[in-house]
XYZ file of C-alpha atoms in Angstrom:
144
model
C -1.935 6.885 -10.240
C -3.190 4.837 -7.327
C -6.820 4.666 -6.600
C -7.794 6.311 -3.222
C -8.200 2.982 -1.585
C -4.566 1.882 -2.102
C -3.277 5.119 -1.663
C -5.135 4.582 2.144
C -4.016 0.946 2.190
C -0.484 1.896 1.398
C -0.977 4.361 4.501
C -2.604 1.898 6.473
C -0.013 -0.265 6.119
C 2.902 1.903 7.006
C 1.123 3.162 10.272
C 0.357 -0.480 11.325
C 4.123 -1.478 10.871
C 5.322 1.809 12.519
C 2.978 0.853 15.317
C 4.304 -2.710 15.334
C 7.931 -1.845 15.952
C 6.845 -0.482 18.951
C 4.731 -3.903 19.915
C 1.489 -2.501 19.277
C -1.698 -3.528 17.724
C -3.757 -0.545 16.656
C -7.644 -0.100 16.151
C -9.503 0.771 12.694
C -10.496 4.029 14.131
C -6.912 4.683 15.096
C -5.398 3.709 11.894
C -8.323 5.790 10.108
C -7.690 8.827 12.320
C -3.917 8.833 11.787
C -4.203 8.470 8.114
C -7.177 10.989 7.283
C -9.337 8.377 6.257
C -13.205 7.364 6.586
C -13.444 4.441 9.433
C -15.720 2.250 7.100
C -13.587 3.053 4.149
C -10.380 1.985 6.245
C -12.180 -1.071 7.527
C -13.123 -2.335 3.998
C -9.650 -1.669 3.035
C -8.079 -3.423 6.084
C -10.265 -6.268 5.436
C -8.501 -6.782 1.566
C -5.155 -6.364 3.324
C -5.703 -9.309 6.034
C -7.261 -11.496 3.265
C -3.824 -11.006 0.965
C -1.983 -11.700 4.451
C -0.173 -8.310 4.618
C -1.369 -7.091 7.810
C -2.904 -9.657 11.014
C -6.030 -9.090 12.446
C -6.138 -10.080 16.344
C -9.913 -10.223 17.736
C -10.534 -9.459 21.402
C -9.777 -6.783 23.676
C -6.257 -6.574 23.269
C -6.774 -7.218 19.298
C -6.188 -4.753 16.796
C -4.580 -4.689 13.506
C -0.509 -5.911 13.240
C 2.325 -7.046 11.217
C 5.127 -9.263 12.318
C 8.354 -7.726 12.230
C 10.090 -10.803 9.907
C 6.770 -9.851 7.297
C 8.040 -6.115 7.351
C 10.903 -6.969 5.281
C 8.994 -9.342 2.743
C 5.738 -7.047 2.512
C 6.785 -4.640 -0.228
C 4.580 -1.640 -1.722
C 3.620 -4.182 -5.153
C 2.024 -6.655 -2.763
C -0.301 -3.473 -1.164
C -1.089 -2.062 -4.787
C -1.944 -5.904 -6.166
C -4.014 -6.485 -3.272
C -6.121 -3.591 -3.744
C -6.091 -2.112 -7.202
C -5.096 -5.556 -8.855
C -2.484 -5.343 -11.620
C -3.740 -2.935 -14.018
C -1.209 -0.622 -12.976
C 1.060 -2.608 -14.602
C -0.714 -3.363 -17.636
C -3.329 -0.456 -18.202
C -3.014 2.011 -20.888
C -1.595 5.241 -19.971
C -4.289 6.928 -21.701
C -6.974 4.459 -20.090
C -7.976 2.840 -23.542
C -9.263 -0.951 -23.662
C -7.178 -1.822 -26.530
C -3.300 -0.867 -26.409
C -0.522 -2.859 -26.938
C 2.494 -2.947 -29.042
C 0.873 -4.099 -31.960
C -1.881 -1.533 -31.634
C -0.163 1.440 -29.192
C -1.428 4.550 -28.104
C 0.616 7.968 -28.551
C 2.146 7.289 -25.147
C 2.259 3.319 -25.123
C 6.026 3.237 -25.878
C 7.103 5.978 -23.209
C 4.643 4.422 -20.685
C 5.909 0.795 -20.836
C 9.186 2.245 -19.490
C 7.305 4.889 -16.900
C 5.673 1.267 -15.894
C 8.586 -0.664 -15.615
C 10.474 1.754 -13.291
C 7.318 2.055 -11.108
C 7.049 -2.108 -10.900
C 10.722 -2.196 -9.769
C 10.358 0.462 -7.487
C 6.961 -0.981 -5.788
C 8.509 -4.053 -5.786
C 11.892 -3.104 -4.133
C 10.207 -1.198 -1.303
C 9.561 -2.983 1.735
C 6.820 -1.902 4.692
C 10.206 -2.119 7.057
C 12.046 0.499 4.835
C 8.964 3.124 4.846
C 8.296 2.522 9.126
C 12.020 3.099 9.854
C 11.593 6.459 7.918
C 8.932 7.847 9.758
C 9.984 6.220 13.154
C 13.096 8.244 12.452
C 11.217 11.515 11.020
C 12.527 11.367 7.590
C 9.037 11.012 6.372
C 5.631 11.538 7.122
C 2.144 10.148 6.665
C -0.132 13.451 7.844
C 0.704 16.755 7.032
């Protein structure tokens, strides 16, 4: 459903949020290791997240990536998905057809509209804070 970059972007943002709750900035190498992603690929994803004001990058010897506590409540999964994958998950065809809409629907169109709307609602209503605190108390995991 999400691109590999988007999956890693979500994992990275959640990991950064978790570490930021403890007042830590994290390096691209640490993030890549914790989310099982290649370092160079992780760096490109973090550039996109930084450009879209989802995470903050601090340069220097005590630098790294962080997310302000206040931002964790306002940053939701939809923002991360849009930053990395754009809005194709909300408007694309369930079968990947170029021309699919209500007037020229694919066989899945009507059913996929409901799924897409439910997904949009879930992504918009799930904050980074919610996901980071689930990790913090051990209810969820980023790595198996």
